[in-house]
Each structure stands twice: as C-alpha cells, then as structure tokens.
Coordinates of N, CA, C and O in Angstrom, one line a residue:
X1 N 28.2 2.7 22.3 CA 27.8 1.6 21.3 C 27.5 2.5 20.2 O 26.0 2.9 20.5
X2 N 27.5 2.4 18.9 CA 26.4 2.6 17.9 C 25.8 1.5 17.3 O 26.6 0.5 16.9
X3 N 24.6 1.6 17.1 CA 23.8 0.5 16.5 C 23.6 1.2 15.1 O 23.0 2.1 14.9
X4 N 23.6 0.4 14.2 CA 23.2 1.0 12.9 C 22.1 -0.2 12.3 O 22.1 -1.3 12.5
X5 N 21.1 0.4 11.8 CA 20.0 -0.2 11.2 C 20.1 -0.6 9.6 O 20.2 0.3 9.1
X6 N 20.3 -2.0 9.3 CA 21.0 -2.4 8.0 C 20.1 -3.0 7.8 O 18.8 -3.3 7.8
X7 N 20.0 -3.0 6.2 CA 18.9 -3.4 5.0 C 18.0 -3.0 5.5 O 16.8 -3.8 5.8
X8 N 17.7 -1.9 5.4 CA 16.4 -1.1 5.3 C 15.4 -1.2 4.5 O 15.4 -1.5 2.8
X9 N 14.1 -1.3 4.4 CA 12.8 -1.7 3.7 C 12.8 0.0 3.1 O 12.9 1.2 4.0
X10 N 12.8 0.6 2.0 CA 12.4 1.5 0.9 C 11.1 1.8 1.0 O 10.4 1.3 0.1
X11 N 10.2 2.7 1.9 CA 9.2 2.9 1.9 C 8.9 4.7 1.3 O 9.7 5.4 2.0
X12 N 8.3 4.5 0.3 CA 8.1 6.3 -0.1 C 6.9 7.1 0.5 O 5.5 5.9 0.3
X13 N 6.5 7.9 0.9 CA 5.4 8.6 1.0 C 5.6 10.4 0.8 O 6.2 10.6 0.9
X14 N 4.3 10.4 -0.1 CA 4.2 11.4 -0.8 C 2.9 12.0 -0.4 O 1.9 11.4 -0.8
X15 N 2.8 13.1 -0.2 CA 1.3 13.6 0.3 C 1.4 14.3 -1.4 O 1.6 15.6 -1.4
X16 N 0.2 14.1 -1.8 CA -0.2 14.4 -3.2 C -1.2 15.6 -2.9 O -1.8 15.6 -2.1
X17 N -1.0 17.2 -3.5 CA -2.2 18.0 -3.4 C -3.1 17.9 -4.6 O -3.2 18.5 -5.5
X18 N -4.5 17.4 -4.0 CA -5.5 17.1 -4.8 C -6.5 18.0 -5.0 O -6.7 18.5 -4.0
X19 N -7.1 18.2 -5.8 CA -8.0 19.3 -6.5 C -9.4 18.7 -5.7 O -9.9 17.6 -5.9
X20 N -10.0 19.6 -4.7 CA -11.1 18.9 -3.9 C -12.1 18.4 -5.1 O -12.8 17.2 -4.4
X21 N -12.5 18.9 -6.4 CA -13.1 18.7 -7.2 C -12.9 17.2 -7.9 O -13.8 16.6 -8.0
X22 N -11.9 17.3 -8.4 CA -11.2 16.2 -8.8 C -11.5 14.6 -7.9 O -11.5 13.5 -8.3
X23 N -10.9 15.2 -6.7 CA -11.0 13.9 -5.4 C -12.7 13.4 -5.5 O -13.0 12.4 -5.2
X24 N -13.4 14.5 -5.4 CA -15.0 14.0 -5.2 C -15.4 13.3 -6.9 O -16.3 12.4 -6.5
X25 N -14.8 13.7 -7.7 CA -15.1 12.8 -9.0 C -14.7 11.5 -8.9 O -15.3 10.7 -9.3
X26 N -13.2 11.4 -8.1 CA -12.4 10.3 -8.3 C -13.5 9.1 -7.4 O -13.5 7.8 -7.7
X27 N -13.9 9.6 -6.2 CA -14.9 8.8 -5.2 C -16.0 8.5 -5.9 O -16.4 7.5 -5.6
X28 N -17.0 9.2 -6.8 CA -18.1 8.9 -7.4 C -17.8 7.9 -8.1 O -18.7 7.0 -8.3
X29 N -16.8 8.2 -9.2 CA -16.2 7.0 -10.3 C -16.1 5.5 -9.6 O -16.7 4.6 -9.7
X30 N -15.3 5.7 -8.2 CA -15.1 4.8 -7.6 C -16.4 3.8 -7.0 O -16.7 2.7 -7.1
X31 N -17.3 4.6 -6.5 CA -18.1 4.5 -5.9 C -19.2 3.6 -7.1 O -20.2 2.8 -6.8
X32 N -19.6 4.3 -8.0 CA -20.2 3.8 -9.1 C -19.8 2.7 -10.0 O -20.3 1.6 -10.1
X33 N -18.9 2.3 -9.6 CA -17.6 1.2 -10.6 C -18.1 0.2 -9.3 O -18.6 -1.5 -9.5
X34 N -18.5 0.2 -8.1 CA -18.6 -0.6 -6.9 C -20.0 -1.1 -7.4 O -20.2 -2.2 -7.0
X35 N -20.8 -0.3 -7.7 CA -22.1 -0.6 -7.5 C -23.0 -0.6 -6.2 O -22.8 0.2 -5.0
X36 N -23.6 -1.8 -5.9 CA -24.6 -2.2 -4.9 C -23.5 -2.9 -4.0 O -23.9 -3.5 -2.8
X37 N -22.7 -3.8 -4.4 CA -21.6 -4.6 -3.5 C -21.3 -3.7 -2.8 O -20.9 -2.9 -2.5
X38 N -21.3 -4.7 -1.1 CA -20.8 -4.1 0.1 C -19.4 -4.4 0.4 O -18.7 -3.9 1.3
X39 N -19.3 -5.8 0.0 CA -17.6 -6.2 0.3 C -17.3 -7.2 -0.6 O -18.2 -7.7 -1.3
X40 N -16.1 -8.2 -0.3 CA -15.8 -9.2 -1.0 C -16.7 -10.1 -0.6 O -17.5 -9.9 0.8
X41 N -16.5 -11.5 -1.3 CA -17.3 -12.5 -0.4 C -17.2 -13.0 1.1 O -17.8 -13.4 1.6
X42 N -15.9 -12.7 1.4 CA -15.5 -13.2 3.0 C -16.1 -12.3 3.7 O -16.1 -10.7 3.6
X43 N -16.7 -12.8 4.7 CA -17.4 -11.8 5.8 C -16.1 -11.0 6.3 O -15.1 -11.3 6.9
X44 N -16.5 -9.7 6.4 CA -15.8 -8.7 6.9 C -14.5 -7.9 6.0 O -13.8 -7.5 6.7
X45 N -14.6 -8.5 4.8 CA -13.2 -8.5 4.0 C -14.1 -7.0 3.1 O -14.9 -6.9 2.6
X46 N -13.1 -6.1 3.1 CA -13.3 -4.7 2.0 C -13.7 -5.4 1.0 O -13.3 -6.4 0.3
X47 N -14.4 -4.4 0.5 CA -14.7 -4.6 -1.2 C -13.2 -4.4 -2.3 O -12.9 -3.1 -2.0
X48 N -12.8 -5.3 -2.9 CA -12.0 -4.7 -3.8 C -12.0 -5.1 -5.5 O -12.5 -6.1 -5.4
X49 N -11.4 -4.1 -6.2 CA -11.9 -4.2 -7.7 C -11.2 -5.7 -8.1 O -11.6 -5.7 -9.1
X50 N -10.1 -5.8 -7.3 CA -9.3 -6.6 -8.5 C -9.9 -7.7 -8.3 O -10.0 -8.6 -9.5
X51 N -10.5 -8.2 -7.5 CA -11.6 -9.6 -7.6 C -13.0 -9.4 -8.0 O -13.8 -10.5 -8.1
X52 N -13.3 -8.3 -8.3 CA -14.6 -7.6 -9.0 C -14.5 -7.4 -10.2 O -15.5 -6.6 -10.6
X53 N -13.7 -7.9 -11.1 CA -13.4 -7.3 -12.8 C -13.1 -5.7 -12.9 O -13.6 -5.5 -13.8
X54 N -12.5 -5.2 -11.7 CA -12.3 -3.6 -12.0 C -10.7 -3.7 -11.6 O -10.9 -3.3 -10.4
X55 N -10.0 -3.9 -12.5 CA -8.6 -3.8 -11.9 C -7.7 -3.0 -13.1 O -6.5 -3.0 -13.3
X56 N -8.2 -2.5 -14.0 CA -7.9 -1.2 -14.9 C -8.1 0.0 -14.8 O -8.5 1.1 -15.8
X57 N -8.3 0.5 -13.5 CA -8.4 2.0 -13.5 C -7.5 2.9 -13.8 O -8.1 3.9 -14.8
X58 N -6.3 2.1 -14.4 CA -5.2 3.2 -15.0 C -5.4 3.5 -16.5 O -4.9 4.7 -17.2
X59 N -6.7 2.9 -16.7 CA -6.8 3.2 -18.5 C -8.3 3.9 -18.5 O -8.6 4.4 -19.7
X60 N -8.8 4.1 -17.4 CA -9.8 5.3 -17.5 C -9.7 6.6 -17.8 O -8.8 7.2 -16.7
X61 N -9.9 7.6 -18.4 CA -9.4 8.7 -18.4 C -9.7 9.4 -17.3 O -8.8 10.8 -17.2
X62 N -10.5 9.6 -16.5 CA -10.9 10.2 -15.3 C -9.8 10.2 -14.4 O -9.5 11.0 -14.0
X63 N -9.0 8.7 -14.3 CA -7.9 9.1 -13.4 C -6.8 8.7 -14.0 O -5.5 9.1 -13.4
X64 N -6.6 9.5 -15.2 CA -5.0 9.7 -15.9 C -4.5 10.7 -15.2 O -2.9 10.6 -15.1
X65 N -5.0 11.7 -14.6 CA -4.0 12.8 -14.2 C -3.5 11.9 -12.6 O -2.1 12.2 -12.4
X66 N -4.0 11.2 -12.0 CA -3.6 10.6 -11.0 C -2.8 9.6 -11.1 O -1.3 9.5 -11.0
X67 N -2.9 8.9 -12.0 CA -1.7 8.1 -13.0 C -0.4 8.6 -13.0 O 0.5 8.2 -13.1
X68 N -0.6 9.9 -14.0 CA 0.4 10.5 -14.0 C 1.3 10.9 -12.9 O 2.7 10.9 -12.9
X69 N 0.9 11.4 -12.2 CA 1.0 11.9 -10.7 C 2.0 10.3 -10.1 O 3.4 10.5 -9.4
X70 N 1.5 9.6 -9.8 CA 1.7 8.2 -9.4 C 3.2 7.8 -9.9 O 4.2 7.4 -9.7
X71 N 3.0 7.7 -11.4 CA 4.2 7.5 -12.5 C 5.5 8.0 -12.0 O 6.2 7.6 -12.0
X72 N 5.2 9.6 -12.0 CA 6.3 10.4 -11.7 C 6.9 10.1 -10.2 O 8.4 10.1 -10.2
X73 N 6.3 10.2 -9.2 CA 6.9 9.3 -7.8 C 7.6 8.0 -8.2 O 8.2 7.8 -7.3
X74 N 6.7 7.2 -8.7 CA 7.4 6.0 -9.2 C 8.8 6.0 -9.4 O 9.8 5.6 -9.3
X75 N 9.0 7.0 -10.5 CA 10.3 7.0 -11.0 C 11.1 7.7 -10.3 O 12.3 7.2 -10.0
X76 N 10.6 8.7 -9.5 CA 11.7 9.2 -8.4 C 11.7 7.9 -7.2 O 13.3 8.2 -6.7
X77 N 11.1 7.3 -6.9 CA 11.4 6.3 -6.0 C 12.3 5.4 -6.7 O 13.0 5.1 -5.8
X78 N 12.3 5.1 -7.7 CA 13.1 4.0 -8.2 C 14.9 4.8 -8.3 O 15.8 4.3 -8.5
X79 N 14.8 6.2 -8.8 CA 15.9 6.7 -8.6 C 16.5 6.8 -7.4 O 17.9 6.7 -7.2
X80 N 15.7 6.9 -6.5 CA 16.2 7.0 -5.0 C 16.8 5.6 -4.5 O 17.8 5.7 -3.2
X81 N 16.3 4.6 -4.9 CA 17.1 3.3 -4.9 C 18.7 2.8 -5.4 O 18.9 1.8 -5.4
X82 N 18.8 3.6 -6.2 CA 19.8 3.5 -7.3 C 19.6 3.1 -8.7 O 20.5 2.6 -9.0
X83 N 18.4 2.9 -9.1 CA 18.4 2.5 -10.2 C 18.7 3.5 -11.4 O 18.2 4.7 -11.2
X84 N 19.2 2.9 -12.2 CA 19.6 3.8 -13.9 C 18.2 3.6 -14.3 O 17.8 2.8 -15.2
X85 N 17.4 4.9 -14.5 CA 16.5 5.1 -15.0 C 16.2 4.9 -16.5 O 14.9 4.4 -16.9
X86 N 17.1 5.3 -17.5 CA 17.1 5.0 -18.9 C 16.9 3.3 -18.8 O 16.5 3.0 -20.2
X87 N 17.3 2.7 -18.2 CA 17.6 1.1 -18.1 C 16.1 0.6 -17.6 O 15.8 -0.7 -17.4
X88 N 14.9 1.4 -17.1 CA 13.6 0.8 -16.6 C 12.9 1.3 -17.0 O 12.8 2.6 -17.8
X89 N 11.8 0.5 -17.5 CA 10.3 1.0 -18.1 C 9.6 0.6 -17.2 O 9.3 -0.6 -16.9
X90 N 8.6 1.9 -16.4 CA 7.4 1.2 -15.9 C 6.3 0.9 -16.9 O 6.3 1.4 -17.6
X91 N 5.6 0.1 -15.9 CA 4.3 -0.7 -16.9 C 3.4 -0.8 -15.8 O 3.7 -1.4 -14.5
X92 N 2.0 -0.7 -15.9 CA 1.3 -0.7 -14.7 C 0.4 -1.8 -15.0 O 0.2 -1.8 -16.4
X93 N 0.6 -2.7 -14.5 CA -0.1 -4.0 -14.8 C -1.6 -4.0 -14.3 O -2.7 -4.5 -15.3
X94 N -1.9 -3.5 -13.1 CA -3.0 -3.7 -12.6 C -3.3 -2.2 -11.5 O -2.2 -1.8 -11.1
X95 N -4.4 -1.9 -11.4 CA -4.9 -0.9 -10.7 C -6.0 -0.8 -10.6 O -7.1 -0.6 -11.1
X96 N -6.4 -0.7 -8.8 CA -8.1 -1.5 -8.5 C -8.3 -0.5 -7.6 O -7.5 -0.1 -6.8
X97 N -9.5 -0.3 -7.3 CA -9.7 0.5 -6.0 C -10.4 -0.4 -4.7 O -10.7 -1.7 -5.2
X98 N -10.4 0.1 -3.6 CA -10.6 -0.6 -2.4 C -11.7 0.3 -1.8 O -11.5 1.2 -1.7
X99 N -13.0 -0.2 -1.3 CA -13.6 0.5 -0.6 C -14.0 -0.3 0.9 O -14.7 -1.8 0.7
X100 N -13.8 0.2 2.2 CA -14.0 -0.3 3.4 C -14.8 0.1 4.1 O -14.5 1.3 4.5
X101 N -15.6 -0.5 4.7 CA -16.5 0.4 5.7 C -15.8 0.1 7.1 O -14.6 -0.9 7.1
X102 N -15.8 1.1 7.8 CA -15.2 0.8 9.6 C -15.2 -0.5 9.9 O -14.4 -0.8 10.9
X103 N -15.7 -1.6 9.7 CA -15.9 -3.1 10.2 C -15.4 -3.8 9.4 O -15.3 -5.0 9.2
X104 N -14.6 -3.3 8.1 CA -13.7 -4.3 7.2 C -12.4 -4.0 7.2 O -12.1 -3.6 7.2
X105 N -11.9 -5.0 6.7 CA -10.5 -5.2 6.6 C -9.7 -6.1 5.4 O -11.0 -6.7 4.6
X106 N -8.7 -5.9 5.2 CA -8.3 -6.7 4.1 C -7.2 -7.4 4.7 O -5.8 -6.9 5.4
X107 N -7.0 -9.2 4.9 CA -5.7 -10.0 5.2 C -4.5 -9.8 4.7 O -4.3 -9.1 3.6
X108 N -3.7 -10.2 5.5 CA -2.1 -9.9 5.0 C -2.0 -10.6 4.0 O -2.6 -12.0 3.5
X109 N -1.3 -10.3 2.9 CA -0.9 -10.7 1.5 C 0.1 -9.7 0.7 O 0.5 -9.2 1.3
X110 N 0.8 -10.5 -0.4 CA 1.7 -9.6 -1.1 C 1.3 -9.9 -2.4 O 0.3 -10.3 -2.7
X111 N 1.9 -9.4 -3.6 CA 1.7 -9.3 -4.7 C 2.7 -9.6 -5.7 O 3.7 -9.1 -5.9
X112 N 2.8 -11.2 -5.9 CA 4.1 -12.2 -6.1 C 4.5 -11.9 -7.6 O 5.4 -11.8 -8.5
X113 N 3.3 -11.2 -8.6 CA 3.2 -11.2 -10.2 C 3.3 -9.5 -10.2 O 3.7 -9.2 -11.4
X114 N 4.2 -8.8 -9.3 CA 4.4 -7.1 -9.3 C 5.2 -6.9 -9.0 O 6.2 -7.8 -8.1
X115 N 6.1 -6.0 -8.9 CA 7.7 -5.3 -8.2 C 7.0 -4.4 -7.4 O 7.9 -4.3 -6.5
X116 N 6.2 -3.4 -7.8 CA 6.3 -2.3 -6.9 C 4.6 -1.7 -7.1 O 3.6 -2.0 -7.7
X117 N 4.4 -1.6 -5.5 CA 3.0 -1.6 -5.1 C 3.1 0.1 -4.8 O 3.9 0.9 -4.4
X118 N 2.1 0.9 -5.2 CA 1.3 1.9 -5.0 C 0.4 2.2 -4.2 O -0.9 1.7 -4.8
X119 N -0.1 2.6 -3.4 CA -1.4 3.0 -2.8 C -1.8 4.6 -2.8 O -0.7 5.2 -2.4
X120 N -2.7 5.2 -3.2 CA -3.2 6.5 -2.9 C -4.7 6.4 -2.4 O -5.2 6.0 -2.7
X121 N -4.3 7.3 -1.0 CA -5.7 7.1 -0.5 C -6.7 8.4 -0.7 O -6.0 9.7 -0.9
X122 N -7.9 8.6 -0.9 CA -9.0 9.2 -1.2 C -9.5 9.8 0.0 O -10.1 10.9 0.0
X123 N -9.6 8.7 1.2 CA -10.2 9.2 2.5 C -9.2 9.1 3.5 O -8.0 8.8 3.4
X124 N -9.5 9.3 4.7 CA -8.6 9.2 5.8 C -8.7 10.2 6.6 O -8.8 11.4 6.2
X125 N -8.1 10.1 7.8 CA -8.3 11.3 8.9 C -6.7 11.6 9.1 O -6.0 12.2 10.4
X126 N -5.9 10.6 9.1 CA -4.4 10.4 9.4 C -4.2 9.9 10.8 O -3.3 9.7 11.6
X127 N -5.2 9.2 11.3 CA -5.6 8.4 12.4 C -5.6 7.2 12.5 O -6.3 6.3 11.4
X128 N -5.3 5.9 13.1 CA -5.6 4.7 13.2 C -7.4 4.5 13.1 O -7.5 3.6 12.5
X129 N -7.9 5.4 13.3 CA -9.5 5.3 13.7 C -10.1 5.3 12.1 O -10.8 4.5 11.8
X130 N -9.1 5.5 11.2 CA -9.7 5.5 9.8 C -8.9 4.1 9.2 O -9.2 4.0 8.0
X131 N -8.4 3.3 9.8 CA -8.0 2.0 9.3 C -6.5 2.5 9.1 O -5.5 3.2 9.0
X132 N -5.6 1.2 8.9 CA -3.8 1.6 8.5 C -3.7 0.5 7.4 O -4.1 -0.7 7.6
X133 N -2.7 1.2 7.1 CA -2.2 0.1 5.9 C -0.7 -0.7 6.9 O -0.3 0.1 7.8
X134 N -0.8 -1.8 7.2 CA 0.3 -2.5 7.9 C 1.2 -3.1 7.4 O 0.8 -4.3 6.2
X135 N 2.6 -3.1 7.0 CA 3.5 -3.9 6.5 C 3.8 -4.7 7.4 O 4.3 -4.4 8.8
X136 N 4.7 -5.8 7.2 CA 5.1 -7.0 8.3 C 6.6 -7.2 7.5 O 6.9 -7.2 6.2
X137 N 7.2 -7.3 8.8 CA 8.7 -7.2 8.7 C 8.6 -8.9 8.1 O 7.8 -9.7 8.7
X138 N 9.8 -9.0 7.0 CA 9.8 -11.0 6.5 C 10.1 -11.8 7.6 O 9.5 -12.8 7.6
X139 N 10.9 -11.5 8.6 CA 11.4 -12.1 9.6 C 12.2 -11.1 10.6 O 12.7 -9.8 10.1
X140 N 12.2 -11.4 11.5 CA 13.1 -10.6 12.6 C 14.8 -11.1 12.6 O 15.0 -12.0 13.2
X141 N 15.2 -9.9 12.0 CA 16.7 -9.7 11.6 C 17.5 -9.9 13.0 O 19.0 -10.5 13.3
X142 N 17.1 -9.3 13.7 CA 17.8 -9.1 15.4 C 17.1 -10.3 16.3 O 17.8 -10.0 17.9
X143 N 16.4 -11.0 15.9 CA 16.3 -12.3 17.1 C 17.4 -13.4 17.0 O 17.6 -13.8 16.3
X144 N 18.2 -13.0 17.9 CA 19.4 -14.3 18.0 C 18.9 -15.5 18.0 O 19.8 -16.1 17.6
X145 N 17.9 -15.9 19.1 CA 17.4 -17.4 19.0 C 16.2 -17.3 18.2 O 15.3 -16.9 18.7
X146 N 16.1 -18.1 17.1 CA 14.6 -18.1 16.4 C 13.6 -18.2 17.3 O 13.7 -19.6 18.2
X147 N 12.6 -17.8 17.5 CA 11.2 -18.1 18.2 C 11.5 -17.4 19.4 O 10.5 -17.9 20.4
X148 N 12.6 -17.2 20.2 CA 12.7 -17.1 21.5 C 11.7 -15.9 22.1 O 11.2 -15.8 23.0
X149 N 11.8 -14.7 20.5 CA 10.4 -13.6 21.2 C 8.7 -14.0 21.1 O 8.2 -12.9 21.4
X150 N 8.8 -15.6 21.0 CA 7.5 -15.6 20.2 C 6.7 -16.4 21.8 O 7.1 -17.2 22.4
X151 N 5.7 -15.3 22.2 CA 4.8 -15.5 23.2 C 5.6 -15.7 24.7 O 6.8 -15.4 24.9
X152 N 5.0 -16.1 25.6 CA 5.5 -16.2 26.9 C 6.2 -15.0 27.3 O 7.2 -15.5 28.4
X153 N 6.3 -13.8 27.1 CA 6.9 -12.6 27.4 C 8.2 -12.9 27.3 O 9.3 -12.7 28.4
X154 N 8.5 -13.2 25.9 CA 10.2 -13.3 25.5 C 10.6 -12.2 26.1 O 10.5 -10.8 26.4
X155 N 12.1 -12.3 26.1 CA 13.1 -11.1 26.4 C 12.9 -9.8 25.2 O 13.4 -8.8 25.9
X156 N 12.5 -9.9 24.6 CA 12.7 -8.9 23.5 C 11.1 -8.2 23.7 O 10.3 -8.4 23.7
X157 N 11.8 -7.0 23.8 CA 10.9 -6.2 24.4 C 9.5 -5.5 23.2 O 10.1 -5.4 21.8
X158 N 8.1 -5.9 23.6 CA 7.3 -5.7 22.5 C 7.4 -4.1 21.9 O 7.7 -2.9 22.7
X159 N 7.3 -4.0 20.6 CA 7.5 -2.2 19.9 C 8.8 -1.8 19.8 O 9.0 -0.5 19.7
X160 N 9.6 -2.3 20.1 CA 11.2 -1.9 20.0 C 11.6 -1.9 18.7 O 11.1 -2.7 17.8
X161 N 11.9 -0.7 18.4 CA 12.2 -0.3 16.8 C 13.0 -1.1 16.1 O 13.0 -1.4 14.8
X162 N 14.2 -1.9 17.1 CA 15.1 -2.6 15.8 C 14.4 -4.2 16.4 O 15.4 -4.9 15.4
X163 N 12.9 -4.5 16.6 CA 12.7 -5.7 16.6 C 11.0 -5.7 16.2 O 10.5 -6.9 16.6
X164 N 10.7 -4.8 15.9 CA 9.4 -4.7 15.1 C 9.0 -5.5 14.0 O 10.0 -6.2 13.4
X165 N 8.0 -6.4 14.4 CA 7.3 -7.1 13.1 C 6.4 -6.6 12.6 O 6.3 -7.0 11.5
X166 N 5.9 -5.3 12.4 CA 5.2 -4.7 11.6 C 5.3 -3.1 11.9 O 5.8 -2.6 13.0
X167 N 4.9 -2.5 10.9 CA 4.7 -1.1 10.8 C 3.1 -0.7 10.0 O 2.8 -1.3 9.2
X168 N 2.5 0.5 11.0 CA 1.6 0.9 10.4 C 1.5 2.4 10.3 O 2.1 3.2 10.8
X169 N 0.8 2.4 9.0 CA 0.4 3.6 8.2 C -1.1 4.2 8.3 O -1.7 3.4 7.5
X170 N -1.6 5.2 8.8 CA -3.0 5.6 8.8 C -2.8 6.3 7.7 O -2.0 7.3 7.3
X171 N -4.0 6.2 6.9 CA -4.3 7.2 5.9 C -4.7 8.5 5.6 O -5.8 8.8 6.8
X172 N -4.9 9.1 4.7 CA -5.6 10.9 4.6 C -5.5 11.1 3.0 O -4.5 10.3 2.4
X173 N -6.2 11.8 2.8 CA -6.5 12.0 1.7 C -5.4 12.5 0.7 O -4.6 13.4 1.3
X174 N -4.9 11.9 -0.3 CA -3.6 12.2 -1.2 C -2.2 11.6 -0.8 O -1.5 12.0 -1.4
X175 N -2.5 10.5 0.2 CA -1.2 10.0 0.7 C -1.0 8.9 -0.4 O -1.7 8.1 -0.6
X176 N 0.1 9.1 -1.1 CA 0.5 8.1 -2.1 C 1.8 7.3 -1.2 O 2.7 7.8 -0.5
X177 N 1.8 6.1 -1.2 CA 2.6 5.1 -0.6 C 3.0 4.1 -1.4 O 2.4 3.7 -2.3
X178 N 4.6 3.9 -1.6 CA 5.1 3.3 -2.8 C 5.9 1.9 -1.7 O 6.8 2.6 -1.0
X179 N 6.1 1.2 -2.3 CA 6.8 -0.1 -1.4 C 7.0 -1.0 -2.7 O 6.2 -1.8 -3.3
X180 N 7.9 -2.4 -2.3 CA 8.4 -3.6 -3.0 C 7.1 -4.2 -3.0 O 6.5 -4.7 -1.5
X181 N 6.4 -4.8 -3.8 CA 5.6 -5.4 -4.0 C 5.6 -6.6 -3.6 O 4.3 -7.4 -3.2
X182 N 6.4 -7.3 -2.9 CA 6.6 -8.4 -2.4 C 6.6 -8.9 -0.4 O 6.3 -9.6 -0.2
X183 N 6.3 -7.3 -0.3 CA 6.0 -7.2 1.3 C 4.7 -7.7 1.3 O 3.2 -6.9 1.0
X184 N 4.8 -8.4 2.8 CA 3.3 -8.7 2.9 C 2.7 -7.6 3.6 O 3.6 -6.6 4.4
X185 N 1.4 -7.1 3.6 CA 1.0 -6.1 3.8 C -0.6 -6.6 4.1 O -1.1 -7.2 4.0
X186 N -1.7 -5.7 5.0 CA -3.0 -5.9 5.1 C -3.4 -4.7 5.6 O -2.8 -3.3 5.6
X187 N -4.6 -4.6 5.5 CA -5.6 -3.3 5.6 C -6.1 -3.4 6.9 O -7.0 -4.4 6.8
X188 N -5.6 -2.6 8.1 CA -6.7 -3.3 9.3 C -8.0 -2.0 9.5 O -8.3 -1.2 9.0
X189 N -8.6 -2.8 10.5 CA -10.2 -2.0 10.8 C -9.7 -0.7 10.9 O -8.9 -0.6 12.0

C-alpha cells in the first residue's frame, strides 16, 4: 500500500549567510529599541516590538539588507507555490523584533491581517534548548472519528508523522522561515 501526504503546508527554510559584524549591529539595534523593558505585560511572555510600538523595523536603514534578503526569498517562496509573480506585489506591513529570555515564551496565535509570515532568527544554537517555533496543524485530517485521539490513550500513536498536531523548529542565527500567516504558531521556552 502507498500512503500519500495530501494538502501539505508549504514552509520555507533558508539559511542566510549573515555577516558577523552586521549581525552584531542588528542585535545591538534591537536591544537599544527594547530599552529597559524585559517582557510584555503578561508574566512569562517574551518582549515583542509589535505591542511596544516598534513594528516598522523594515523602514530603518540598518535593517534594509535583511529586508531585501527576506523579500527575495519571499518571491522565491511564492514562485514555488505556483504564483504568477508579475501578478503579485509584496508589501511589508509590519516588522518587529522579539527578545525572549530562557524562561519566556509567546502563546499560540496567528496573524489574520497578513498573508505571509517571515521570521529571521539572530540567535539560537539549532537545539530545542534555544526555544522553538511551533506550528500547529489546523485540524487532524487523518482522525477518522473526531475526538478519538484526544486523551485516554487513544488509538493514534503519539508523534506519528501522519497524525502530528504540531511541528517544532529550533532557531539558529540566520535561519529564515516563511509560512502562511493564518497558521497558528507559538514560541516555546
């Protein structure tokens, strides 16, 4: 028997080759923008620029090389999805930094006012110890009886690739991730 995985989510991963001096400059700029703040108002929540009125990084000259690289790969992503690029114009609406300590996370959310999400990691060691981006499946397409796999040791094996309810990606410097903005995601400790 052959099993086909249908209706896949298109996630792009690109390892950008960042200049170490440029990376240090971006890190310093982000820390300067954050100032003395250590987190968002919610306990245990990472500091995010979007709710701290720092959501236009793409307009700051220091970040223009990074913005150009993300835009180039976003066009490649759209082409890979089969988009006719002359009919598509990219616009960056919002762009903000996130600074997370080892005991901070960002809860499950999505971005309903956007179409394409891009994340560029400036830190991380490629292991879950650095935290992870978690993408959530909108629902389990292979669950034959809704709710059958929820609790009580249901018959669907935990972690089976055709029945996963989430997928994790560990950060590393220069990792660019692109995915549809409607996907629920979170940032783990």
